[in-house]
Coordinates of C-alpha atoms and ligand atoms in Angstrom, one line a residue:
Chain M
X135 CA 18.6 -11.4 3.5
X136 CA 17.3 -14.2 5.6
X137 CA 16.6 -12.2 8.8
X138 CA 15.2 -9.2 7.3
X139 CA 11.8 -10.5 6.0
X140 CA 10.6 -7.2 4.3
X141 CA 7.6 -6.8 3.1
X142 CA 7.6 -5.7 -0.1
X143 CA 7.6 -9.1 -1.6
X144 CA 4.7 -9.6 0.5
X145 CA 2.7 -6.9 -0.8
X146 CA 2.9 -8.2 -4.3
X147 CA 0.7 -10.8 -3.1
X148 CA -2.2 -8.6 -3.7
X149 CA -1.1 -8.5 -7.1
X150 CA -1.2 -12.2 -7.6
X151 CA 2.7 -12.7 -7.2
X152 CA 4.1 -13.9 -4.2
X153 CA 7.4 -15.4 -3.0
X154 CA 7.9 -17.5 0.1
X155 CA 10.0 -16.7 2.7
X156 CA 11.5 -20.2 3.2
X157 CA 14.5 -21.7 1.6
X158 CA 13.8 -23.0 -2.0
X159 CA 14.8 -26.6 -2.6
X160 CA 16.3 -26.4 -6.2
X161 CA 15.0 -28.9 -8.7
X162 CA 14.9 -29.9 -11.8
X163 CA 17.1 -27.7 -14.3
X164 CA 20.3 -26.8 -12.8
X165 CA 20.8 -23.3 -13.0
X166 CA 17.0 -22.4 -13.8
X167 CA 16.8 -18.9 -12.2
X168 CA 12.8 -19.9 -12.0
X169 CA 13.3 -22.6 -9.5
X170 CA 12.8 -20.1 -6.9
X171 CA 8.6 -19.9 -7.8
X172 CA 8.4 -23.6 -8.1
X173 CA 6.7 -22.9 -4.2
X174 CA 4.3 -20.7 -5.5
X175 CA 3.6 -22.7 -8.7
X176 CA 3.3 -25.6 -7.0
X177 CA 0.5 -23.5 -4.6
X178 CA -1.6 -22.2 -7.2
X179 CA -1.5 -25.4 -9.2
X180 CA -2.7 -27.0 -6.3
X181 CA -5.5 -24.5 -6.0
X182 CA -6.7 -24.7 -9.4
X183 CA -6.8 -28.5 -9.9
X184 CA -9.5 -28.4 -7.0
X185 CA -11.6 -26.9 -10.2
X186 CA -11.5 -23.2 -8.2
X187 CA -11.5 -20.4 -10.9
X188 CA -8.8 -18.2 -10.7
X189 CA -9.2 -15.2 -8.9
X190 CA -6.3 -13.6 -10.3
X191 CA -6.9 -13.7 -14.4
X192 CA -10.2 -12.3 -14.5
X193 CA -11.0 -10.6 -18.3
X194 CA -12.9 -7.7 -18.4
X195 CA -14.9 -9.1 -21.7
X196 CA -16.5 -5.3 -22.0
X197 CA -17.2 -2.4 -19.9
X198 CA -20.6 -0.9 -19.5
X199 CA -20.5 1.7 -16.7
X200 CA -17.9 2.2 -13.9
X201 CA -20.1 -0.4 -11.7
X202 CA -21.1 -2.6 -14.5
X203 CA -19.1 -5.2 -16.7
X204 CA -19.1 -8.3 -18.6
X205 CA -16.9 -11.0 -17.0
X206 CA -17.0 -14.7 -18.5
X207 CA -20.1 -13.6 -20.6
X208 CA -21.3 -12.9 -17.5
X209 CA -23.2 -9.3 -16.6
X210 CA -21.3 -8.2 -13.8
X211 CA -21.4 -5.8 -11.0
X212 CA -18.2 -4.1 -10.5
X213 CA -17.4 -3.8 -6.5
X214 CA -13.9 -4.2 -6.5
X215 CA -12.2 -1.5 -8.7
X216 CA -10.5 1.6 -7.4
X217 CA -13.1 3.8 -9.9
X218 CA -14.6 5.8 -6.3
X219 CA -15.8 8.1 -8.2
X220 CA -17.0 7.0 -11.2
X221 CA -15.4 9.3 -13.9
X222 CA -14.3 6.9 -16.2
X223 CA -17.4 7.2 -17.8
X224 CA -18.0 11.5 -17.5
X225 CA -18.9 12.5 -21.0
X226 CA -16.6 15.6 -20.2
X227 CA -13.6 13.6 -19.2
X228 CA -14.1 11.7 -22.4
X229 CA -14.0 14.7 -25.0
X230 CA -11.3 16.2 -23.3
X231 CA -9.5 13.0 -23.8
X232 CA -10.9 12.8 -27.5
X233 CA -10.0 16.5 -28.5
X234 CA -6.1 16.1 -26.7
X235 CA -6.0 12.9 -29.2
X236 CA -6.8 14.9 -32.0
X237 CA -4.8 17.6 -31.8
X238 CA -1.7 16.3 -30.2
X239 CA -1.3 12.6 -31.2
X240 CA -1.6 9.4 -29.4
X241 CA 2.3 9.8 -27.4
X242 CA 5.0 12.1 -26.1
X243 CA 7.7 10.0 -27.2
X244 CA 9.9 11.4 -24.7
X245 CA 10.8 12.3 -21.1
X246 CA 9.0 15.2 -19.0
X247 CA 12.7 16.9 -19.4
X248 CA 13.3 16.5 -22.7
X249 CA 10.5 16.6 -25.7
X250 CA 8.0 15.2 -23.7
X251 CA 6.1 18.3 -21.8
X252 CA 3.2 19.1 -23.5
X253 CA 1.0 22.2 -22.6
X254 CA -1.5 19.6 -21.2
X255 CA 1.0 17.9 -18.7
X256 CA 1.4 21.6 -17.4
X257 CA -2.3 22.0 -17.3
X258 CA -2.3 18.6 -15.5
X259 CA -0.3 20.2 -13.0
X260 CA -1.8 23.7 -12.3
X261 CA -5.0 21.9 -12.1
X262 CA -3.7 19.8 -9.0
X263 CA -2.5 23.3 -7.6
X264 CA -5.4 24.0 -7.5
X265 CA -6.8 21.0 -6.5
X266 CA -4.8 20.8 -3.6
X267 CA -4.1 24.6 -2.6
X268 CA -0.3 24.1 -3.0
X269 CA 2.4 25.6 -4.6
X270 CA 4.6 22.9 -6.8
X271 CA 2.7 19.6 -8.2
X272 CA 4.9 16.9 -10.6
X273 CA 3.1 14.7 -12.7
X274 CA 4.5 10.7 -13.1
X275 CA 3.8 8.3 -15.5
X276 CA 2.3 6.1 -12.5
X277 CA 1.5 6.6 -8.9
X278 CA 4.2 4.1 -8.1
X279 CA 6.7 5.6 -9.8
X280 CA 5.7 8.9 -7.9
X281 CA 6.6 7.0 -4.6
X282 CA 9.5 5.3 -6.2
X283 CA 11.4 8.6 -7.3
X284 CA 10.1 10.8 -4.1
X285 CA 11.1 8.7 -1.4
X286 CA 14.6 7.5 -2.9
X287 CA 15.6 11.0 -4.2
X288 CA 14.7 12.9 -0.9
X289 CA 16.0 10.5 1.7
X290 CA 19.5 10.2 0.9
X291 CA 22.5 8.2 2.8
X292 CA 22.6 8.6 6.4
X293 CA 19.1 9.8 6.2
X294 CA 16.1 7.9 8.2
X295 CA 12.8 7.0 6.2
X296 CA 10.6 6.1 9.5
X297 CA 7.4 4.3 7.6
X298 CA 4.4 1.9 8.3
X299 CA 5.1 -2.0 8.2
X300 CA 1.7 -1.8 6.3
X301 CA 2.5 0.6 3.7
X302 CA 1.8 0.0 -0.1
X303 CA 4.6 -1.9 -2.3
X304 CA 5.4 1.6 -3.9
X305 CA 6.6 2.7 -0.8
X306 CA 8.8 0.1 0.1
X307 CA 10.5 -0.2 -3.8
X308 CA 10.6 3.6 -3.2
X309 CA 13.0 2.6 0.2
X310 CA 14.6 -0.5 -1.8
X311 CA 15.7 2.0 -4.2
X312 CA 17.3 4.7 -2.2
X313 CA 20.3 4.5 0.0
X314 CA 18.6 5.7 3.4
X315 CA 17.9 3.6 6.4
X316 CA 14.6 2.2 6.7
X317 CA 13.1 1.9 9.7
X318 CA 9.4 0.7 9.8
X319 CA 6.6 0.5 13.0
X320 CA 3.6 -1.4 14.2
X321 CA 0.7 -0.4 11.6
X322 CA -0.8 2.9 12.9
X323 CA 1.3 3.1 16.4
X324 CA 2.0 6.3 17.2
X325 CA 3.9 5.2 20.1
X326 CA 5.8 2.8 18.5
X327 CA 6.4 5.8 15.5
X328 CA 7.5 7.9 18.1
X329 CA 9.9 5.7 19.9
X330 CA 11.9 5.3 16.7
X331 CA 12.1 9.0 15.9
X332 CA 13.5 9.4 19.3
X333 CA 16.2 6.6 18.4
X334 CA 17.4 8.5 15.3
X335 CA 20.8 9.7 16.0
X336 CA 21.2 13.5 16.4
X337 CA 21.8 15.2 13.2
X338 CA 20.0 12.6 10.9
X339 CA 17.3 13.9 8.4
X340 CA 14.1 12.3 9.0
X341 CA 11.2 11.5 6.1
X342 CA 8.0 9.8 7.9
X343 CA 5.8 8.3 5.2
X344 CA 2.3 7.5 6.0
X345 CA -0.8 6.9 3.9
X346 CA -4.3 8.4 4.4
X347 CA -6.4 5.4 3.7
X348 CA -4.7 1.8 3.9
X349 CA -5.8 -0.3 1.8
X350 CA -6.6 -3.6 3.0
X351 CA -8.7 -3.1 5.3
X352 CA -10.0 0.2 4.3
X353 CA -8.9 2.0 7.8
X354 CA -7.6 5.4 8.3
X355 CA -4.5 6.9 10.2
X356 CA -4.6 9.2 12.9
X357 CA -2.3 11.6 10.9
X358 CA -3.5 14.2 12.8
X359 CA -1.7 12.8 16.5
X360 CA 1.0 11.4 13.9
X361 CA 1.7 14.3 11.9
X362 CA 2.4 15.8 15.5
X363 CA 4.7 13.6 16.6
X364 CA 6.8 13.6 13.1
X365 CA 7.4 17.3 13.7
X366 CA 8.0 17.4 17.4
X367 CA 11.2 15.2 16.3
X368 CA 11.9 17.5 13.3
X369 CA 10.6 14.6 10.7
X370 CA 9.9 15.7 7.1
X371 CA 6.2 14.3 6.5
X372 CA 5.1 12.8 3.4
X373 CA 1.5 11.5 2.9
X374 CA 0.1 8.5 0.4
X375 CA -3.5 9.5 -0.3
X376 CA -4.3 7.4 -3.3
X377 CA -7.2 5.9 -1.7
X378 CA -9.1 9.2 -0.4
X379 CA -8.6 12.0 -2.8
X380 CA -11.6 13.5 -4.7
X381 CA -13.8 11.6 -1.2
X382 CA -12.3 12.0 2.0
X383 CA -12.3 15.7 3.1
X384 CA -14.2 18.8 2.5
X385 CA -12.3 19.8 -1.0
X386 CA -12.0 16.1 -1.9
X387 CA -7.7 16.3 -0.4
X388 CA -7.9 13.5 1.5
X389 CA -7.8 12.5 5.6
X390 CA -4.6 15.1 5.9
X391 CA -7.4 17.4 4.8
X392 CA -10.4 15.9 7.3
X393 CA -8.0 15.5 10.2
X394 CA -7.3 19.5 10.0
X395 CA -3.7 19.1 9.0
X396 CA -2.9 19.9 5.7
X397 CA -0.2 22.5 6.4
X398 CA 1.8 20.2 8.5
X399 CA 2.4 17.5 5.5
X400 CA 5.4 18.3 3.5
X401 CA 4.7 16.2 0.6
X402 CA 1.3 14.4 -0.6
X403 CA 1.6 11.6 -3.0
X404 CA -1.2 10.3 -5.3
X405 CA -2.4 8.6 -8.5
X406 CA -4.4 9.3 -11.6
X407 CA -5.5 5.7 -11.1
X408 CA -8.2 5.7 -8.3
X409 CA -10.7 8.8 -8.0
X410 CA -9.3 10.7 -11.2
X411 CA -10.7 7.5 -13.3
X412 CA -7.0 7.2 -15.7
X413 CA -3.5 6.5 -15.0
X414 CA -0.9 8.9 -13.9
X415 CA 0.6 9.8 -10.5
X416 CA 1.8 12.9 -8.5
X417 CA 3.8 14.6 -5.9
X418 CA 2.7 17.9 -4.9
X419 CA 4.2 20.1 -2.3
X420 CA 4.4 23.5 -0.5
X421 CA 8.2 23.2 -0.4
X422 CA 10.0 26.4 -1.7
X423 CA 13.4 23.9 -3.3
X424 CA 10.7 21.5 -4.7
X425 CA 11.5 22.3 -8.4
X426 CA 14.7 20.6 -8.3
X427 CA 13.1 16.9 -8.4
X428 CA 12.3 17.6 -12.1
X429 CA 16.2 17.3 -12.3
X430 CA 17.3 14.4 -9.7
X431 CA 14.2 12.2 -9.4
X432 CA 15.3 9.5 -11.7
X433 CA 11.9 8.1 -12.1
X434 CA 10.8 11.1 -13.3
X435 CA 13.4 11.8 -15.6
X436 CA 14.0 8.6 -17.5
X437 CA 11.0 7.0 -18.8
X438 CA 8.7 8.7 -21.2
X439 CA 5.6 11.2 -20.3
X440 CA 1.9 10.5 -20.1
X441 CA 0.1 10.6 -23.5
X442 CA -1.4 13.7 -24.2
X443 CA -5.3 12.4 -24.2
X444 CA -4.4 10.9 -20.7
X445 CA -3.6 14.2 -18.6
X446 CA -6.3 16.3 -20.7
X447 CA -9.0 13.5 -19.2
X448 CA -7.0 13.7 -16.0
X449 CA -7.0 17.6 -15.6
X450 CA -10.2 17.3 -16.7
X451 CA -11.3 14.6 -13.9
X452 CA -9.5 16.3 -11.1
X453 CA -10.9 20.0 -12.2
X454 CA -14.4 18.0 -11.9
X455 CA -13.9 16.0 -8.6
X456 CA -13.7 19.7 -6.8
X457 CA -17.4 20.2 -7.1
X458 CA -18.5 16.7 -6.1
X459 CA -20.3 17.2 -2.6
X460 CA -23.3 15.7 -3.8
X461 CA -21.3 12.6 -5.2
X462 CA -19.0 12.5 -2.5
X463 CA -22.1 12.3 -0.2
X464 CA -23.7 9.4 -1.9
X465 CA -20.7 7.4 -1.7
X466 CA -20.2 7.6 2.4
X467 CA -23.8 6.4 2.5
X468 CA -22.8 3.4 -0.3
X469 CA -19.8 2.3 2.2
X470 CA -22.4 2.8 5.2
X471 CA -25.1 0.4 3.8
X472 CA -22.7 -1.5 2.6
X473 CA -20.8 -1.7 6.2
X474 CA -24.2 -2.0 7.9
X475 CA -25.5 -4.5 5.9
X476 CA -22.5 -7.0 5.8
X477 CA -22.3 -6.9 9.4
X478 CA -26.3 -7.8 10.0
X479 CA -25.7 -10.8 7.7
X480 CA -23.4 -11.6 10.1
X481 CA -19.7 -11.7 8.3
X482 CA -16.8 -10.4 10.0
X483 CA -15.6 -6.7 8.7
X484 CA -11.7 -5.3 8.7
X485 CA -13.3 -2.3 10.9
X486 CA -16.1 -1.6 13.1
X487 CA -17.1 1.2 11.6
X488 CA -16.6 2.3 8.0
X489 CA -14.1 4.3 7.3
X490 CA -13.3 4.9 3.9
X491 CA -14.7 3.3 0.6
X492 CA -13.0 0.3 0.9
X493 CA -15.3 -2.3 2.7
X494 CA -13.1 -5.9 3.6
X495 CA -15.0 -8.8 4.7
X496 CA -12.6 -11.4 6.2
X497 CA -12.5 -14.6 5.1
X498 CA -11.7 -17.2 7.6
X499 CA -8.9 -19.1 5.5
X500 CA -7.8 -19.2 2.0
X501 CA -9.9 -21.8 0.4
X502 CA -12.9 -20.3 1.7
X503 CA -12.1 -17.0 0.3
X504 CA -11.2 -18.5 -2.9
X505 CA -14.6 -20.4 -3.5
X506 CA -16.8 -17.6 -1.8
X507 CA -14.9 -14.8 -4.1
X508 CA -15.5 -17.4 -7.2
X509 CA -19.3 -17.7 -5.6
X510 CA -19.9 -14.4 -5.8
X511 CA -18.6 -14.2 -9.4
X512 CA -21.2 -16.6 -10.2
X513 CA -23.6 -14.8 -8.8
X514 CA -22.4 -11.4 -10.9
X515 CA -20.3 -9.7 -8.3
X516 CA -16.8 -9.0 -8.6
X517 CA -14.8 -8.2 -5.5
X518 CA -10.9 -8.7 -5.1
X519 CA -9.7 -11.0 -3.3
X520 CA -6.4 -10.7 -0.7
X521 CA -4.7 -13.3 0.5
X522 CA -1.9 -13.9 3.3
X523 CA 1.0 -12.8 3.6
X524 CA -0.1 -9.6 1.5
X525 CA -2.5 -8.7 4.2
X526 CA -1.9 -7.8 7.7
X527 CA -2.0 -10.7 10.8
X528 CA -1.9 -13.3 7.9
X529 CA -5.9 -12.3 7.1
X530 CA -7.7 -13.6 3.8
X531 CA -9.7 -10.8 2.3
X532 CA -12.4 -9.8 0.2
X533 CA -12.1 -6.5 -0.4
X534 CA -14.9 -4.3 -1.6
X535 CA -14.9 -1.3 -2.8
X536 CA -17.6 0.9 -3.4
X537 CA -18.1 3.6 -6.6
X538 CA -20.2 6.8 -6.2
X539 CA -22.4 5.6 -9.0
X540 CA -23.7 2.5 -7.4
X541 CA -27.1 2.8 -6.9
X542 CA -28.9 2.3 -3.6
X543 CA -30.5 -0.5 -5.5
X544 CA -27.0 -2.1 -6.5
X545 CA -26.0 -2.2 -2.8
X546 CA -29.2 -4.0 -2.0
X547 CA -28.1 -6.4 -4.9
X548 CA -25.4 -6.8 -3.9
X549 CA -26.1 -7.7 0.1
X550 CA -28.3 -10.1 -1.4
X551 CA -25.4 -11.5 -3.2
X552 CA -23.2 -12.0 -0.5
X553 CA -25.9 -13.9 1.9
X554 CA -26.6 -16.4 -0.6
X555 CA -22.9 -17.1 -1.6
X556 CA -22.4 -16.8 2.2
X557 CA -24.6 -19.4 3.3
X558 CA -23.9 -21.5 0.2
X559 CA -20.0 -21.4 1.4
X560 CA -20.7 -21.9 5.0
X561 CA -19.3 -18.4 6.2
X562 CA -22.3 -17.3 7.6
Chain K
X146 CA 26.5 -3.5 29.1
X147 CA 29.1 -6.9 28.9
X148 CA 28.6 -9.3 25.9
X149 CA 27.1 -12.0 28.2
X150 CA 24.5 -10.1 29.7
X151 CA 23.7 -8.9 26.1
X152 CA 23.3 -12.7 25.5
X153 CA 21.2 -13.5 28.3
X154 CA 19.0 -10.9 27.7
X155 CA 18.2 -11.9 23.6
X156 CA 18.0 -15.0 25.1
X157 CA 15.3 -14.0 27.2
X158 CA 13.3 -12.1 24.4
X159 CA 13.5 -15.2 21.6
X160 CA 11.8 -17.4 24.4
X161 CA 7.9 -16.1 23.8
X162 CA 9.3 -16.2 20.1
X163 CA 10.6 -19.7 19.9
X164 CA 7.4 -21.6 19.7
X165 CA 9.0 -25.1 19.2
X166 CA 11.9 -24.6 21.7
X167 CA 14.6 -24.8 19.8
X168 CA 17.9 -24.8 21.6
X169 CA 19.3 -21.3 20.6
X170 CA 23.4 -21.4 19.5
X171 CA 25.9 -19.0 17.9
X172 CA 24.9 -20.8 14.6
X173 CA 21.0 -20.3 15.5
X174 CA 19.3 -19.2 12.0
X175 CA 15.9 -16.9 12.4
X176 CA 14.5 -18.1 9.7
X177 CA 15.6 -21.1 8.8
X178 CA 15.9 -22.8 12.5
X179 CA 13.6 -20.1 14.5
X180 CA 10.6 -20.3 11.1
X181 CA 10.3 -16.5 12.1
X182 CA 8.2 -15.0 9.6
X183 CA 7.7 -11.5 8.9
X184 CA 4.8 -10.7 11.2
X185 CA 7.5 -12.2 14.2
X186 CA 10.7 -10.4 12.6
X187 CA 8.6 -6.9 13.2
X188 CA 7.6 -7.9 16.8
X189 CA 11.1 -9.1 17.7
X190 CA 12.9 -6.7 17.0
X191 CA 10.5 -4.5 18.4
X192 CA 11.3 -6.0 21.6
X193 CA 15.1 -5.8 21.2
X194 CA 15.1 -2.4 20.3
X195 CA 12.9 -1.8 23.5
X196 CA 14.8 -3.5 25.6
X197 CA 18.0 -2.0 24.3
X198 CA 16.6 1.1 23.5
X199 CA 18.1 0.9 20.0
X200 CA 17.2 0.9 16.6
X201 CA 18.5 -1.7 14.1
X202 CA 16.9 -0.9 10.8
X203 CA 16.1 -2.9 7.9
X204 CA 19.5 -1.9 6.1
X205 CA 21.3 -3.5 9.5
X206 CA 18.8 -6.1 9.9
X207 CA 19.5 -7.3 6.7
X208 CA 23.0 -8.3 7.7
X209 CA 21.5 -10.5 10.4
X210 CA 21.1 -13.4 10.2
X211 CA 22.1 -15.6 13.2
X212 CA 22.1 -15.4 16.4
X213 CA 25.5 -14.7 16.8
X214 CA 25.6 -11.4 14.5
X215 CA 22.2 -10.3 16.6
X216 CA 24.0 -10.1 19.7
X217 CA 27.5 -8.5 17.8
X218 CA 24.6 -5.8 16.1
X219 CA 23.1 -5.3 19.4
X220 CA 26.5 -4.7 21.7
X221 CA 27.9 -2.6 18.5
X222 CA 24.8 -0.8 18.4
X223 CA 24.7 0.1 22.4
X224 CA 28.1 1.2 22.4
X225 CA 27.5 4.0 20.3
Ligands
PLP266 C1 -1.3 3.5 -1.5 C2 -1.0 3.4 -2.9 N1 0.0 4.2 -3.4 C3 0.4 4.2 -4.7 C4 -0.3 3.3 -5.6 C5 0.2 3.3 -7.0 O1 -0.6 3.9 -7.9 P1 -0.6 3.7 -9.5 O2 -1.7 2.7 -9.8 O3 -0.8 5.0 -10.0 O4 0.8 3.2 -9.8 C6 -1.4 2.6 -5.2 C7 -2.2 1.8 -6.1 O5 -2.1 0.6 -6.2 C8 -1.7 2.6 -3.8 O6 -2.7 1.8 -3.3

């Protein structure tokens, strides 16, 4: 695959893995099926003999609040975990968790169709029923695996998954995996979305997948004019909202939910990991045949449940995050001050405006974000740092993102933070 | 549309594409001769699939990986 340059290698950047998408000179060891990383070896070698920590095998020493850690001895203010918020910590979450340990042990030991559905995994589910206001919700071991069995069981051969080039890894294995054709557009272009939906051939069945909050740069989609679109063509509509649910929307549901259009998306995806403050992911869905994925969704079926402690914290979380107006509140104005702030000390944001809780500073090349994210770490700040070709138009990122229990103080901490590592750096 | 108009026209989009003017031939590799990257695959083809008013998607695009099998994709594709 030499012309087809996808992605999805790409995105595992963020992750700290990356491939290049050159030809690999083979060295060495004949036969070494490694020889293919000796470019990235060779990269991050090069990048740590300069003395630069690296930024991606940070140890979380201990944990002392969901903003606060210790990192290299180090007290440590947490600013780039996907904890929004902050309910890894609720005392409620916590004995639920406690009590399901007790009484049901520490694992399933088996799939959701065999031995492994507890009452709490269907309590799990009826809580995001009613979370959401829908009709069917399936729980997954992991939000990826959610998009990895959704996509590749519903979009079948001769079927078209139409998707965003900037979409999240899980997505794109979710494509990989299936036997549809995979058709993806210009980041957030709805007339580039809509040209290719016109393309499809008569007859085809369409899936458009599109995430609420992206997030590298923390922007939104105009699902509202996309959504449109998707069904004018006939287009099934499914919708990532890992990054918005429990903030973004009156009931917590996500940008489907603030944009007004709900009812129009066939499928919403989502994870335990973000908001909810565990691990777990989800599909839930207003579709009346949606039952049947407990049977064909492979990467539902064969791998082994979530442990009992972890959906009674989760149901527990997600029960909680509906009454969160207050909280939810307090975090827009974290990502405003935060937004505002940055932007009068003069670094360069990944939007004008702030648009979800994910704040990214752009750094203006890769050693520069390297020794400013390590310079921050110094100071007590950890953010994460993204780095090209993960991120979009080849951008270096620091990517912060904010927790409804930071204090208004921490934020001003934090500003601090970044001038002095700014200046010290040379970015601003 | 014939073959060689199909030609002319590819030729036409790779030019903004082809920062170091490479001469383009049958044998022309995208990413090895061309260095297109991802961030350039997504515009180019873009501009074929304008220009054509197809769509080649990454299942086909995979198979692609001259210049040569990008103008067979593209007349195979029109015709249809
Ligand atoms: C958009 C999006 N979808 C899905 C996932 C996967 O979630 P999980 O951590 O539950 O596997 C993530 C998290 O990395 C994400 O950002």
């Amino acid at each position: 695959m030499l012309f087809a340059s996808c992605r999805t290698a790409e995105i595992l950047m963020s992750e700290g893995i990356s491939q290049s998408d050159q030809p690999v000179a083979r060295e060495g060891l004949q036969g070494d099926l490694f020889s293919k990383f000796d470019p990235l070896i060779k990269q991050r070698t090069d990048l740590l003999s300069s003395g630069q920590e690296d930024p991606f095998s940070l140890v979380m020493e201990k944990v002392l609040s969901p903003t606060q850690a210790i990192c290299n001895g180090r007290e440590t203010i947490l600013l780039g975990t996907y904890n929004y918020m902050g309910m890894t910590f609720d005392p409620d979450v916590i004995a639920a968790g406690k009590q399901a340990l007790n009484d049901y042990g520490s694992g399933t030991t088996g799939s959701r169709v065999l031995n492994g559905t507890y009452q709490g995994h269907k309590q799990c589910e009826e809580a995001l029923k009613d979370f959401y206001g829908m009709d069917h919700a399936m729980v997954f071991s992991t939000g990826y695996q959610a998009n990895l069995g959704i996509i590749s069981t519903i979009a079948g051969k001769g079927d078209y998954v139409v998707l965003d080039i900037d979409s999240h890894a899980s997505i794109w294995d979710g494509c990989a995996l299936g036997n549809a054709e995979i058709v993806p557009f210009k980041h957030n272009d709805i007339d580039a979305m809509e040209k290719r939906l016109r393309r499809i051939p008569e007859g085809a069945g369409k899936l458009v997948v599109l995430e609420g909050v992206y997030s590298m740069l923390g922007d939104i989609a105009p699902l509202k004019e996309m959504i449109a679109v998707a069904k004018k063509y006939g287009a099934m509509v499914l919708v990532d909202e890992a990054h918005s649910m429990g903030f973004i929307g009156e009931n917590g549901r996500g940008v489907a939910e603030a944009q007004g259009v709900m009812d129009d998306v066939d499928f919403i995806i989502g994870t335990f990991s973000k908001s909810v403050g565990t691990v777990g992911g989800f599909c839930v869905s207003n579709h009346p045949k949606f039952e049947i994925m407990r049977l064909v969704c492979r990467p539902y079926v064969f791998t082994a449940s979530l442990p009992p402690s972890v959906v009674a914290t989760a149901a527990t979380s997600i029960r909680k995050l509906m009454h969160n107006a207050d909280k939810r509140a307090h975090l827009w104005e974290n990502s405003q001050r935060l937004h505002k702030g940055l932007t009068d000390l003069g670094f360069k944001l990944g939007t004008d405006a702030p648009q979800s809780a994910i704040v990214a500073v752009l750094m203006p090349d890769l050693e520069k974000g390297a020794a400013m994210w390590e310079a921050l770490l110094t100071e007590g700040l950890y953010v994460n740092l993204a780095r090209p070709p993960a991120t979009p138009a080849n951008m270096t990122l620091l990517r912060c993102s904010l927790c409804a229990e930071h204090s208004e103080e921490q934020v001003g901490t934090i500003l601090g933070m970044f001038e002095r590592a700014g200046k010290a750096i040379g970015i601003i | 549309m014939e073959r060689a108009q199909v030609e002319s026209r590819i030729l036409s989009l790779i030019e903004p594409f082809n920062k170091k003017g490479i001469e383009i031939s049958d044998e022309t590799s995208f990413a090895g001769d061309l260095e297109f990257d991802s961030l350039t695959v997504m515009d180019f083809v873009a501009a074929i699939e304008d220009e054509f008013d197809i769509i080649i998607s990454m299942n086909q695009q995979a198979e692609i990986e001259k210049f040569s099998q990008l103008v067979d994709a593209v007349c195979k594709l029109q015709n249809r």
